Amino acid sequence: MQYDLTDNITSKSTKGSAIFGVFSDKNINTLSKSVSASDLKAIKGIINNSSFEGKINQNLCIYESSNQRIEKIYLVGLGDKDKYNEKKFLKSVISSCELFKKENLKNIYFCIDSFISSDISLNWAVRNISIHINGIDYEYNDTKNKTKNKNPYKISKFIFKFNSIRKNYKENIKKYFAQGAAIANGIKLAKNLGDLPSNICTPTYLANTAKKLGKSNKKLNIKIHNEKEMKSMGMNCLLSVGNGSEEPSKLITIKYNGAGKNQKPIALVGKGITFDTGGISIKPSNGMDEMKYDMCGAASVLGTMKAISELNLKINVVCVVASAENMPSGTATNPGDVVTTMSGQTVEILNTDAEGRLVLCDALTYVSRFKPKHIIDVATLTGAVLVALGKVASGVLSNDEKLTEKIKNSSNISHDYVWELPMWEEFQSELDSNFADIANIGKRYAGTITAACFLSRFTEEFSWAHLDIAGTAWNEGANKGGTGRPVSLLTHLLLEDAKSL
Ligand code: BES
Ligand code: MN
Ligand code: ZN
């Protein structure tokens, strides 16, 4: 997709449709910088004769324009002016994108001044518009044979139409548009990895995806550890999860070196269970297909690596994906089995369905060799986080308040929501075991917290945070599909760290 900016649609301009935001007061005086006085008068008449009330998700198409270069004018509802904020802005951008798709618009003049208010920053707005318009072409088609049209809708040319362009804004728009495009590409990768079925998206497939990503940028270094190598590193706990599966487990390491060697990296660790049956502690069959999404933590850290490498950020990041398939079989781990983790601590596996923490604990021990300044793990770890936070917010639990603040700040900027749950020491005794150093499950309550407590035993020396994305990584029902969350949150965090926001 091409993009451009202009403050004047002249006879030499590209022919396209013009999009304006209109509040519920239906005041369209902001359009006067873009359409003629007689058009403005006609539009007022059309609005008054229509059911358009300027509400969010409403729009109105006006076919007539005296400007030969403007094919159609679309008004998009913004809701009440006094309630307008970033959330409403994002809603209006999403609803605009749906409109572009429905109307198959190719060239678009997006009249940005009509969408912005005094408390919405232009740079932030450009980044977010870019995320959405560059994400518009994601469609899952990989395993559909009957779908004839495998060319999803794309915008050809997107033109930011300003009332007047501030000096040097061209450079700024380039920067923030590129950030949005990179985030969109990261999200699309994460969505696709999530949506692929487990007979395609195996641990080996994730490893190959990482290798392919590695070829796109010289600053990326990929290392895949196989089961034998993991065994010799002592990663028995990770390996115990894949014991029942024919698919070999993989440990994927991606190093992104964008800064000097002595700059400590930020570590991202992703849970990559390509299918979670529960193992011997098998899950009920209802909705079990959704457990193909149990690698969405891995997908999101891979998507984030794609985004930051496209942006060539001046930071160091190390990404580790712990990938296995959790299956029941004669070789599977049994409840009550005790394994020794890479850290030396032993774990009593009381429930083989609490497998995410078992792969993550060894990955967390392994990542400490890179002496990271922070470790953030991302995992579809507990059904309990759905009870607590629904599908709106990811859970964040951490041993470092400052890191939590950074994550919350990035969440506020990206609108990729998180909510903190406490990790007080009172919860730790839930993991006491009669037969090992730690049990892999707590008792009945606070499942998200006890899962994080388990992980905390492996990150004591580090500034660490855990994101439980079991509620946010995919949509259920008719819109079943990956969301790409929290790629946006993580990329914003790394942009902030690179001082590029
Ligand atoms: N992958 C699941 C968590 C999950 C459940 C994600 C539902 C999304 C929707 C995880 O491996 C799991 O099975 N967790 C168990 C832990 C329990 C056995 C302590 C759970 O949440 O029930
Ligand atoms: Mn499980
Ligand atoms: Zn799982």
Short mmCIF file of C-alpha atoms and ligand atoms in Angstrom, two decimals:
data_model
loop_
_atom_site.label_atom_id
_atom_site.label_comp_id
_atom_site.label_asym_id
_atom_site.label_seq_id
_atom_site.Cartn_x
_atom_site.Cartn_y
_atom_site.Cartn_z
CA MET A 1 0.00 0.00 0.00
CA GLN A 2 1.20 3.44 -0.93
CA TYR A 3 0.57 6.37 1.34
CA ASP A 4 0.92 10.10 0.94
CA LEU A 5 -0.12 13.36 2.53
CA THR A 6 -1.66 16.49 1.07
CA ASP A 7 -3.52 19.60 2.09
CA ASN A 8 -5.11 20.24 -1.26
CA ILE A 9 -7.04 17.98 -3.63
CA THR A 10 -6.37 19.59 -7.02
CA SER A 11 -7.09 18.63 -10.62
CA LYS A 12 -3.75 16.75 -10.65
CA SER A 13 -4.51 14.68 -7.56
CA THR A 14 -5.30 10.99 -7.54
CA LYS A 15 -8.99 10.26 -7.91
CA GLY A 16 -10.38 8.81 -4.69
CA SER A 17 -13.00 8.88 -1.96
CA ALA A 18 -12.89 11.38 0.90
CA ILE A 19 -13.61 10.25 4.47
CA PHE A 20 -14.70 12.67 7.20
CA GLY A 21 -15.46 12.15 10.85
CA VAL A 22 -18.66 13.81 12.07
CA PHE A 23 -19.80 14.18 15.69
CA SER A 24 -23.36 13.70 16.83
CA ASP A 25 -23.94 17.47 16.65
CA LYS A 26 -23.70 16.91 12.87
CA ASN A 27 -21.61 20.06 12.57
CA ILE A 28 -19.68 19.72 9.32
CA ASN A 29 -17.89 23.04 9.21
CA THR A 30 -14.54 21.24 9.40
CA LEU A 31 -15.28 20.00 5.88
CA SER A 32 -15.09 23.55 4.53
CA LYS A 33 -11.31 23.20 4.06
CA SER A 34 -11.87 20.26 1.70
CA VAL A 35 -15.15 20.79 -0.15
CA SER A 36 -16.72 23.79 -1.86
CA ALA A 37 -19.33 25.98 -0.19
CA SER A 38 -22.06 24.68 -2.46
CA ASP A 39 -21.10 21.04 -1.74
CA LEU A 40 -21.12 21.81 1.97
CA LYS A 41 -24.64 23.15 1.70
CA ALA A 42 -25.77 20.10 -0.27
CA ILE A 43 -24.17 17.72 2.26
CA LYS A 44 -26.00 19.50 5.11
CA GLY A 45 -29.25 18.90 3.26
CA ILE A 46 -28.47 15.23 2.67
CA ILE A 47 -27.58 14.70 6.34
CA ASN A 48 -30.83 16.31 7.45
CA ASN A 49 -32.83 14.01 5.18
CA SER A 50 -30.99 10.87 6.36
CA SER A 51 -31.00 8.72 9.47
CA PHE A 52 -27.32 9.52 10.07
CA GLU A 53 -26.89 10.78 13.63
CA GLY A 54 -23.10 10.86 13.83
CA LYS A 55 -23.02 7.88 16.18
CA ILE A 56 -20.07 5.49 16.33
CA ASN A 57 -20.47 2.71 13.71
CA GLN A 58 -22.81 4.85 11.59
CA ASN A 59 -21.78 6.18 8.24
CA LEU A 60 -23.29 8.03 5.32
CA CYS A 61 -22.23 7.97 1.70
CA ILE A 62 -22.65 11.09 -0.40
CA TYR A 63 -22.23 10.48 -4.10
CA GLU A 64 -22.15 14.01 -5.41
CA SER A 65 -19.10 16.23 -5.28
CA SER A 66 -18.21 19.15 -7.51
CA ASN A 67 -14.53 18.25 -7.14
CA GLN A 68 -13.83 15.90 -10.07
CA ARG A 69 -11.07 14.18 -8.09
CA ILE A 70 -13.39 13.19 -5.24
CA GLU A 71 -15.45 10.19 -6.31
CA LYS A 72 -17.52 9.84 -3.18
CA ILE A 73 -17.67 11.45 0.23
CA TYR A 74 -18.21 9.29 3.28
CA LEU A 75 -19.16 10.59 6.69
CA VAL A 76 -18.17 8.40 9.64
CA GLY A 77 -19.88 8.87 13.00
CA LEU A 78 -17.70 9.85 15.98
CA GLY A 79 -20.34 10.00 18.71
CA ASP A 80 -20.68 12.87 21.17
CA LYS A 81 -18.00 15.52 20.90
CA ASP A 82 -17.61 15.93 24.67
CA LYS A 83 -17.09 12.18 25.10
CA TYR A 84 -14.58 11.80 22.30
CA ASN A 85 -11.29 10.19 23.33
CA GLU A 86 -8.64 7.72 22.11
CA LYS A 87 -10.99 4.77 22.52
CA LYS A 88 -13.66 6.42 20.37
CA PHE A 89 -11.04 7.44 17.84
CA LEU A 90 -9.95 3.79 17.53
CA LYS A 91 -13.55 2.66 17.19
CA SER A 92 -14.11 5.17 14.40
CA VAL A 93 -10.93 4.02 12.62
CA ILE A 94 -12.02 0.37 12.87
CA SER A 95 -15.48 1.24 11.60
CA SER A 96 -13.90 3.25 8.74
CA CYS A 97 -11.81 0.22 7.79
CA GLU A 98 -14.95 -1.94 7.66
CA LEU A 99 -16.50 0.66 5.40
CA PHE A 100 -13.45 0.75 3.07
CA LYS A 101 -13.66 -3.02 2.76
CA LYS A 102 -17.41 -3.11 2.18
CA GLU A 103 -17.21 -0.39 -0.47
CA ASN A 104 -14.00 -1.79 -1.94
CA LEU A 105 -12.36 1.65 -1.87
CA LYS A 106 -8.99 1.78 -3.61
CA ASN A 107 -7.80 5.36 -3.17
CA ILE A 108 -8.68 7.10 0.05
CA TYR A 109 -8.40 10.69 1.26
CA PHE A 110 -8.60 10.36 5.00
CA CYS A 111 -9.45 13.83 6.32
CA ILE A 112 -7.51 13.46 9.51
CA ASP A 113 -8.30 16.82 11.14
CA SER A 114 -11.94 15.80 11.39
CA PHE A 115 -10.96 12.71 13.45
CA ILE A 116 -8.61 14.41 15.87
CA SER A 117 -9.40 16.38 19.02
CA SER A 118 -7.11 18.37 21.30
CA ASP A 119 -6.33 15.37 23.53
CA ILE A 120 -5.40 13.01 20.68
CA SER A 121 -1.83 13.28 19.50
CA LEU A 122 -1.33 13.33 15.75
CA ASN A 123 1.67 10.97 15.90
CA TRP A 124 -0.28 8.46 17.98
CA ALA A 125 -3.22 8.77 15.57
CA VAL A 126 -1.05 8.15 12.51
CA ARG A 127 0.52 5.07 14.11
CA ASN A 128 -2.90 3.66 14.95
CA ILE A 129 -4.45 4.40 11.57
CA SER A 130 -1.46 2.67 10.03
CA ILE A 131 -1.90 -0.41 12.28
CA HIS A 132 -5.48 -0.77 11.11
CA ILE A 133 -5.18 0.00 7.41
CA ASN A 134 -2.11 -2.21 7.07
CA GLY A 135 -3.88 -4.98 8.94
CA ILE A 136 -6.98 -4.84 6.75
CA ASP A 137 -5.82 -7.63 4.41
CA TYR A 138 -5.45 -10.37 7.02
CA GLU A 139 -7.66 -13.28 6.06
CA TYR A 140 -7.12 -16.89 6.97
CA ASN A 141 -7.10 -18.92 3.74
CA ASP A 142 -4.24 -21.43 4.19
CA THR A 143 -6.43 -24.50 4.44
CA LYS A 144 -9.42 -23.45 2.33
CA ASN A 145 -9.59 -24.91 -1.14
CA LYS A 146 -12.99 -23.65 -2.15
CA THR A 147 -12.20 -20.03 -1.41
CA LYS A 148 -11.67 -18.67 -4.90
CA ASN A 149 -10.68 -15.16 -3.99
CA LYS A 150 -7.38 -15.57 -2.23
CA ASN A 151 -6.57 -11.92 -2.82
CA PRO A 152 -7.98 -10.15 0.19
CA TYR A 153 -9.08 -6.53 -0.04
CA LYS A 154 -6.23 -4.04 0.05
CA ILE A 155 -6.12 -0.26 -0.10
CA SER A 156 -4.06 0.95 -3.09
CA LYS A 157 -3.31 4.46 -1.93
CA PHE A 158 -4.03 6.06 1.41
CA ILE A 159 -3.70 9.82 1.52
CA PHE A 160 -3.70 11.71 4.78
CA LYS A 161 -5.62 14.84 3.91
CA PHE A 162 -4.74 17.72 6.26
CA ASN A 163 -6.39 21.12 6.47
CA SER A 164 -2.87 22.48 6.39
CA ILE A 165 0.40 20.59 6.68
CA ARG A 166 2.77 21.66 9.41
CA LYS A 167 6.37 22.13 8.35
CA ASN A 168 8.48 18.93 8.42
CA TYR A 169 5.47 16.77 9.15
CA LYS A 170 6.30 14.55 6.21
CA GLU A 171 9.24 13.04 8.12
CA ASN A 172 7.13 12.53 11.22
CA ILE A 173 4.37 10.80 9.36
CA LYS A 174 6.90 8.50 7.75
CA LYS A 175 8.18 7.44 11.16
CA TYR A 176 4.80 6.82 12.76
CA PHE A 177 3.29 5.24 9.68
CA ALA A 178 6.23 2.81 9.55
CA GLN A 179 5.72 1.92 13.22
CA GLY A 180 2.09 1.11 12.55
CA ALA A 181 2.91 -0.95 9.45
CA ALA A 182 5.51 -2.98 11.37
CA ILE A 183 3.08 -3.62 14.24
CA ALA A 184 0.43 -4.68 11.71
CA ASN A 185 2.87 -7.12 10.11
CA GLY A 186 3.74 -8.55 13.52
CA ILE A 187 0.05 -8.92 14.38
CA LYS A 188 -0.68 -10.64 11.06
CA LEU A 189 2.11 -13.16 11.64
CA ALA A 190 0.83 -13.86 15.15
CA LYS A 191 -2.78 -14.23 13.96
CA ASN A 192 -1.78 -16.64 11.22
CA LEU A 193 0.36 -18.85 13.48
CA GLY A 194 -2.55 -19.00 15.91
CA ASP A 195 -5.14 -19.79 13.27
CA LEU A 196 -3.14 -22.58 11.62
CA PRO A 197 -4.25 -26.03 12.80
CA SER A 198 -1.96 -28.15 14.96
CA ASN A 199 -1.30 -30.64 12.16
CA ILE A 200 0.47 -27.81 10.30
CA CYS A 201 1.67 -25.52 13.05
CA THR A 202 3.88 -27.96 14.99
CA PRO A 203 6.94 -27.09 17.09
CA THR A 204 9.01 -27.75 13.94
CA TYR A 205 6.83 -25.33 11.98
CA LEU A 206 7.39 -22.63 14.61
CA ALA A 207 11.14 -23.29 14.40
CA ASN A 208 11.02 -22.96 10.61
CA THR A 209 9.05 -19.74 10.93
CA ALA A 210 11.81 -18.37 13.16
CA LYS A 211 14.48 -19.46 10.65
CA LYS A 212 12.61 -17.73 7.85
CA LEU A 213 12.29 -14.57 9.91
CA GLY A 214 16.02 -14.75 10.59
CA LYS A 215 16.75 -14.47 6.88
CA SER A 216 14.95 -11.12 6.66
CA ASN A 217 17.40 -9.09 8.74
CA LYS A 218 21.15 -9.44 9.44
CA LYS A 219 20.61 -8.29 13.00
CA LEU A 220 18.64 -11.48 13.71
CA ASN A 221 20.33 -14.68 14.87
CA ILE A 222 18.42 -17.92 15.15
CA LYS A 223 19.27 -21.03 17.14
CA ILE A 224 17.06 -24.11 17.35
CA HIS A 225 17.77 -26.64 20.09
CA ASN A 226 16.45 -30.17 19.51
CA GLU A 227 15.39 -32.63 22.19
CA LYS A 228 18.82 -34.18 22.55
CA GLU A 229 20.43 -30.80 23.11
CA MET A 230 17.73 -29.84 25.57
CA LYS A 231 18.29 -33.08 27.43
CA SER A 232 21.99 -32.32 27.79
CA MET A 233 21.13 -28.86 29.12
CA GLY A 234 18.93 -30.51 31.76
CA MET A 235 15.60 -29.26 30.48
CA ASN A 236 13.73 -32.32 31.73
CA CYS A 237 10.68 -30.38 32.74
CA LEU A 238 10.17 -28.89 29.27
CA LEU A 239 10.80 -32.28 27.70
CA SER A 240 8.32 -34.04 29.99
CA VAL A 241 5.50 -32.15 28.26
CA GLY A 242 6.29 -33.47 24.78
CA ASN A 243 6.88 -37.05 26.01
CA GLY A 244 3.52 -38.26 24.82
CA SER A 245 3.74 -36.68 21.37
CA GLU A 246 5.20 -37.86 18.07
CA GLU A 247 6.14 -34.26 17.34
CA PRO A 248 9.61 -33.37 18.60
CA SER A 249 9.79 -30.46 21.03
CA LYS A 250 11.85 -27.40 20.10
CA LEU A 251 13.56 -24.60 21.93
CA ILE A 252 13.78 -21.58 19.64
CA THR A 253 16.12 -18.68 20.37
CA ILE A 254 16.07 -15.48 18.33
CA LYS A 255 18.60 -12.81 19.12
CA TYR A 256 18.05 -9.33 17.76
CA ASN A 257 21.21 -7.24 18.02
CA GLY A 258 20.26 -3.65 17.29
CA ALA A 259 22.56 -2.02 19.87
CA GLY A 260 26.08 -2.37 21.25
CA LYS A 261 27.24 -5.69 22.70
CA ASN A 262 27.39 -4.37 26.26
CA GLN A 263 23.78 -3.25 26.27
CA LYS A 264 21.71 -5.79 28.19
CA PRO A 265 18.87 -7.34 26.20
CA ILE A 266 15.20 -7.48 27.05
CA ALA A 267 14.10 -11.12 27.01
CA LEU A 268 10.73 -12.24 25.63
CA VAL A 269 9.70 -15.82 26.39
CA GLY A 270 6.70 -17.43 24.70
CA LYS A 271 4.64 -20.53 25.52
CA GLY A 272 4.45 -22.59 22.34
CA ILE A 273 2.17 -25.54 23.06
CA THR A 274 1.01 -26.29 19.52
CA PHE A 275 -1.84 -28.38 20.88
CA ASP A 276 -2.92 -28.87 24.47
CA THR A 277 -5.06 -31.96 25.02
CA GLY A 278 -4.23 -31.78 28.71
CA GLY A 279 -2.13 -34.93 28.39
CA ILE A 280 -3.08 -37.78 30.75
CA SER A 281 -5.11 -35.22 32.75
CA ILE A 282 -7.11 -34.96 29.53
CA LYS A 283 -9.43 -32.04 28.84
CA PRO A 284 -13.15 -32.42 28.08
CA SER A 285 -13.78 -32.60 24.32
CA ASN A 286 -16.04 -29.55 24.10
CA GLY A 287 -14.19 -26.72 22.39
CA MET A 288 -10.91 -28.57 22.53
CA ASP A 289 -10.09 -27.42 18.98
CA GLU A 290 -9.31 -24.01 20.48
CA MET A 291 -6.28 -25.53 22.15
CA LYS A 292 -4.50 -25.09 18.81
CA TYR A 293 -4.20 -21.51 20.06
CA ASP A 294 -2.09 -22.63 23.00
CA MET A 295 1.00 -21.39 21.16
CA CYS A 296 -0.23 -17.80 20.96
CA GLY A 297 2.36 -16.61 23.47
CA ALA A 298 5.01 -17.91 21.08
CA ALA A 299 3.18 -16.38 18.13
CA SER A 300 3.08 -12.99 19.82
CA VAL A 301 6.77 -12.90 20.67
CA LEU A 302 7.63 -14.00 17.12
CA GLY A 303 5.33 -11.28 15.76
CA THR A 304 7.01 -8.73 18.02
CA MET A 305 10.46 -9.79 16.79
CA LYS A 306 9.24 -9.29 13.23
CA ALA A 307 7.96 -5.81 14.07
CA ILE A 308 11.10 -4.58 15.83
CA SER A 309 13.41 -6.00 13.19
CA GLU A 310 11.43 -4.24 10.45
CA LEU A 311 11.90 -1.02 12.39
CA ASN A 312 15.62 -1.64 12.98
CA LEU A 313 15.28 -0.50 16.57
CA LYS A 314 18.50 0.32 18.40
CA ILE A 315 18.03 -2.18 21.22
CA ASN A 316 18.99 -5.76 22.01
CA VAL A 317 16.23 -8.32 22.42
CA VAL A 318 16.42 -12.04 22.96
CA CYS A 319 13.35 -14.12 22.29
CA VAL A 320 12.90 -17.70 23.47
CA VAL A 321 10.05 -19.98 22.46
CA ALA A 322 9.46 -23.23 24.35
CA SER A 323 7.47 -25.44 22.04
CA ALA A 324 5.92 -28.87 22.49
CA GLU A 325 2.69 -30.74 21.89
CA ASN A 326 0.84 -31.97 25.00
CA MET A 327 -0.57 -35.44 24.19
CA PRO A 328 -1.66 -38.49 26.17
CA SER A 329 -0.01 -41.79 25.21
CA GLY A 330 1.96 -44.70 26.61
CA THR A 331 5.02 -42.50 26.75
CA ALA A 332 3.30 -39.49 28.27
CA THR A 333 4.10 -38.11 31.72
CA ASN A 334 1.78 -39.40 34.46
CA PRO A 335 0.24 -37.35 37.26
CA GLY A 336 2.50 -37.69 40.27
CA ASP A 337 5.67 -37.99 38.20
CA VAL A 338 8.59 -35.97 39.50
CA VAL A 339 11.03 -34.25 37.15
CA THR A 340 14.18 -32.23 37.73
CA THR A 341 14.15 -28.82 36.07
CA MET A 342 17.15 -27.15 34.47
CA SER A 343 17.42 -25.00 37.62
CA GLY A 344 17.89 -28.13 39.75
CA GLN A 345 14.55 -27.73 41.54
CA THR A 346 12.28 -30.77 41.34
CA VAL A 347 8.63 -30.56 40.31
CA GLU A 348 5.78 -32.91 41.13
CA ILE A 349 3.51 -32.91 38.09
CA LEU A 350 0.16 -33.33 39.80
CA ASN A 351 -1.76 -32.30 36.71
CA THR A 352 -0.35 -32.76 33.20
CA ASP A 353 -2.75 -30.08 31.96
CA ALA A 354 -0.74 -27.45 33.83
CA GLU A 355 1.94 -27.88 31.16
CA GLY A 356 2.57 -24.27 30.13
CA ARG A 357 4.50 -23.53 33.32
CA LEU A 358 6.49 -26.75 32.82
CA VAL A 359 7.86 -25.65 29.45
CA LEU A 360 8.27 -22.05 30.58
CA CYS A 361 10.26 -22.78 33.75
CA ASP A 362 13.15 -24.33 31.82
CA ALA A 363 12.98 -21.60 29.17
CA LEU A 364 13.18 -18.98 31.95
CA THR A 365 16.23 -20.68 33.45
CA TYR A 366 17.83 -20.92 30.02
CA VAL A 367 17.24 -17.25 29.15
CA SER A 368 19.13 -16.12 32.27
CA ARG A 369 22.40 -16.90 30.42
CA PHE A 370 21.80 -13.78 28.30
CA LYS A 371 21.81 -11.63 31.48
CA PRO A 372 18.64 -9.79 30.44
CA LYS A 373 17.65 -6.48 32.02
CA HIS A 374 14.02 -7.65 32.06
CA ILE A 375 12.30 -10.94 31.27
CA ILE A 376 8.72 -10.90 30.01
CA ASP A 377 6.98 -14.18 29.39
CA VAL A 378 3.77 -14.43 27.41
CA ALA A 379 1.49 -17.44 27.76
CA THR A 380 -2.03 -18.76 27.35
CA LEU A 381 -1.50 -20.11 30.83
CA THR A 382 -4.76 -20.38 32.75
CA GLY A 383 -8.49 -20.64 32.21
CA ALA A 384 -8.73 -18.75 35.50
CA VAL A 385 -7.61 -15.51 33.86
CA LEU A 386 -10.81 -15.65 31.79
CA VAL A 387 -12.83 -15.80 34.99
CA ALA A 388 -10.97 -12.80 36.39
CA LEU A 389 -10.53 -10.52 33.37
CA GLY A 390 -12.64 -11.98 30.57
CA LYS A 391 -11.52 -11.42 27.02
CA VAL A 392 -10.75 -7.74 27.54
CA ALA A 393 -7.50 -7.63 29.48
CA SER A 394 -4.44 -9.83 29.75
CA GLY A 395 -3.27 -10.53 33.29
CA VAL A 396 0.09 -9.10 34.33
CA LEU A 397 2.01 -10.44 37.32
CA SER A 398 5.53 -9.40 38.18
CA ASN A 399 8.29 -9.29 40.79
CA ASP A 400 9.25 -5.74 39.75
CA GLU A 401 6.92 -2.77 40.23
CA LYS A 402 8.88 -0.60 37.83
CA LEU A 403 8.59 -3.13 35.04
CA THR A 404 4.86 -3.46 35.76
CA GLU A 405 4.53 0.32 35.42
CA LYS A 406 6.31 0.22 32.07
CA ILE A 407 3.98 -2.51 30.85
CA LYS A 408 0.91 -0.64 32.07
CA ASN A 409 2.13 2.50 30.33
CA SER A 410 2.60 0.65 27.02
CA SER A 411 -0.81 -0.91 27.51
CA ASN A 412 -2.38 2.53 27.94
CA ILE A 413 -0.70 3.86 24.80
CA SER A 414 -1.44 0.80 22.65
CA HIS A 415 -4.93 0.13 24.06
CA ASP A 416 -3.84 -3.51 24.28
CA TYR A 417 -5.18 -3.83 27.82
CA VAL A 418 -3.59 -5.49 30.84
CA TRP A 419 -4.64 -5.69 34.48
CA GLU A 420 -2.37 -6.49 37.38
CA LEU A 421 -3.00 -9.36 39.77
CA PRO A 422 -1.09 -9.58 43.08
CA MET A 423 1.76 -12.00 43.62
CA TRP A 424 2.08 -11.76 47.40
CA GLU A 425 4.12 -14.40 49.19
CA GLU A 426 0.92 -15.65 50.89
CA PHE A 427 0.07 -17.45 47.66
CA GLN A 428 3.38 -19.32 47.39
CA SER A 429 2.56 -22.07 49.92
CA GLU A 430 -0.16 -23.32 47.56
CA LEU A 431 2.65 -24.97 45.62
CA ASP A 432 4.00 -27.05 48.51
CA SER A 433 4.52 -30.71 47.63
CA ASN A 434 5.15 -33.79 49.76
CA PHE A 435 7.31 -35.36 47.07
CA ALA A 436 9.21 -32.57 45.31
CA ASP A 437 10.44 -29.01 45.77
CA ILE A 438 7.37 -27.60 44.01
CA ALA A 439 3.98 -28.90 42.88
CA ASN A 440 2.86 -27.78 39.45
CA ILE A 441 -0.63 -26.75 40.58
CA GLY A 442 -2.13 -24.90 43.51
CA LYS A 443 -5.35 -25.82 45.31
CA ARG A 444 -8.68 -24.55 44.09
CA TYR A 445 -8.56 -20.78 43.93
CA ALA A 446 -6.49 -17.98 42.32
CA GLY A 447 -5.28 -20.22 39.49
CA THR A 448 -3.69 -17.37 37.53
CA ILE A 449 -1.74 -16.21 40.56
CA THR A 450 -0.51 -19.66 41.60
CA ALA A 451 0.61 -20.31 38.01
CA ALA A 452 2.64 -17.07 38.13
CA CYS A 453 3.98 -18.06 41.57
CA PHE A 454 5.28 -21.26 39.99
CA LEU A 455 7.13 -19.25 37.33
CA SER A 456 8.48 -16.82 39.92
CA ARG A 457 10.55 -19.67 41.41
CA PHE A 458 12.64 -19.59 38.25
CA THR A 459 13.15 -15.84 37.88
CA GLU A 460 14.14 -14.78 41.38
CA GLU A 461 17.34 -13.04 40.31
CA PHE A 462 15.71 -11.07 37.51
CA SER A 463 13.29 -8.28 36.86
CA TRP A 464 10.47 -10.37 35.45
CA ALA A 465 6.84 -10.04 34.37
CA HIS A 466 4.35 -12.62 33.17
CA LEU A 467 1.47 -11.91 30.79
CA ASP A 468 -1.40 -14.41 30.91
CA ILE A 469 -3.11 -14.05 27.53
CA ALA A 470 -5.47 -17.05 27.72
CA GLY A 471 -8.45 -14.66 27.40
CA THR A 472 -7.09 -12.17 24.89
CA ALA A 473 -5.16 -14.19 22.29
CA TRP A 474 -8.14 -15.33 20.24
CA ASN A 475 -11.83 -14.68 19.65
CA GLU A 476 -14.43 -17.41 20.09
CA GLY A 477 -17.70 -18.08 18.28
CA ALA A 478 -18.57 -16.85 14.80
CA ASN A 479 -15.50 -14.61 14.74
CA LYS A 480 -13.18 -17.36 15.90
CA GLY A 481 -9.65 -16.30 15.07
CA GLY A 482 -6.37 -15.08 16.49
CA THR A 483 -6.21 -11.48 17.71
CA GLY A 484 -2.46 -10.95 17.46
CA ARG A 485 -2.46 -9.69 21.04
CA PRO A 486 -0.21 -8.63 22.74
CA VAL A 487 2.09 -7.82 19.79
CA SER A 488 1.03 -4.18 19.91
CA LEU A 489 1.67 -3.89 23.65
CA LEU A 490 5.10 -5.55 23.42
CA THR A 491 6.20 -3.55 20.39
CA HIS A 492 5.15 -0.31 22.09
CA LEU A 493 7.19 -1.36 25.12
CA LEU A 494 10.26 -1.97 22.98
CA LEU A 495 9.71 1.24 21.00
CA GLU A 496 9.62 3.08 24.31
CA ASP A 497 12.81 1.33 25.41
CA ALA A 498 14.46 2.39 22.13
CA LYS A 499 13.15 5.94 22.79
CA SER A 500 11.30 5.84 19.47
CA LEU A 501 7.72 6.49 20.55
N1 BES B 1 -3.77 -23.84 27.90
C1 BES B 1 -4.44 -23.99 29.11
C2 BES B 1 -5.09 -22.70 29.59
C3 BES B 1 -6.32 -22.27 28.86
C4 BES B 1 -7.55 -22.77 29.19
C5 BES B 1 -6.23 -21.31 27.88
C6 BES B 1 -8.68 -22.33 28.53
C7 BES B 1 -7.38 -20.86 27.25
C8 BES B 1 -8.60 -21.38 27.56
C9 BES B 1 -3.48 -24.45 30.19
O1 BES B 1 -2.47 -25.27 29.78
C10 BES B 1 -4.30 -25.22 31.18
O2 BES B 1 -4.81 -26.24 30.83
N2 BES B 1 -4.39 -24.71 32.41
C11 BES B 1 -5.15 -25.33 33.42
C12 BES B 1 -4.35 -25.30 34.69
C13 BES B 1 -4.92 -26.15 35.79
C14 BES B 1 -4.79 -27.61 35.46
C15 BES B 1 -4.18 -25.83 37.06
C16 BES B 1 -6.46 -24.57 33.59
O3 BES B 1 -6.43 -23.34 33.50
O4 BES B 1 -7.48 -25.20 33.77
MN MN B 2 -3.06 -27.32 29.71
ZN ZN B 3 -1.93 -25.11 27.84
#
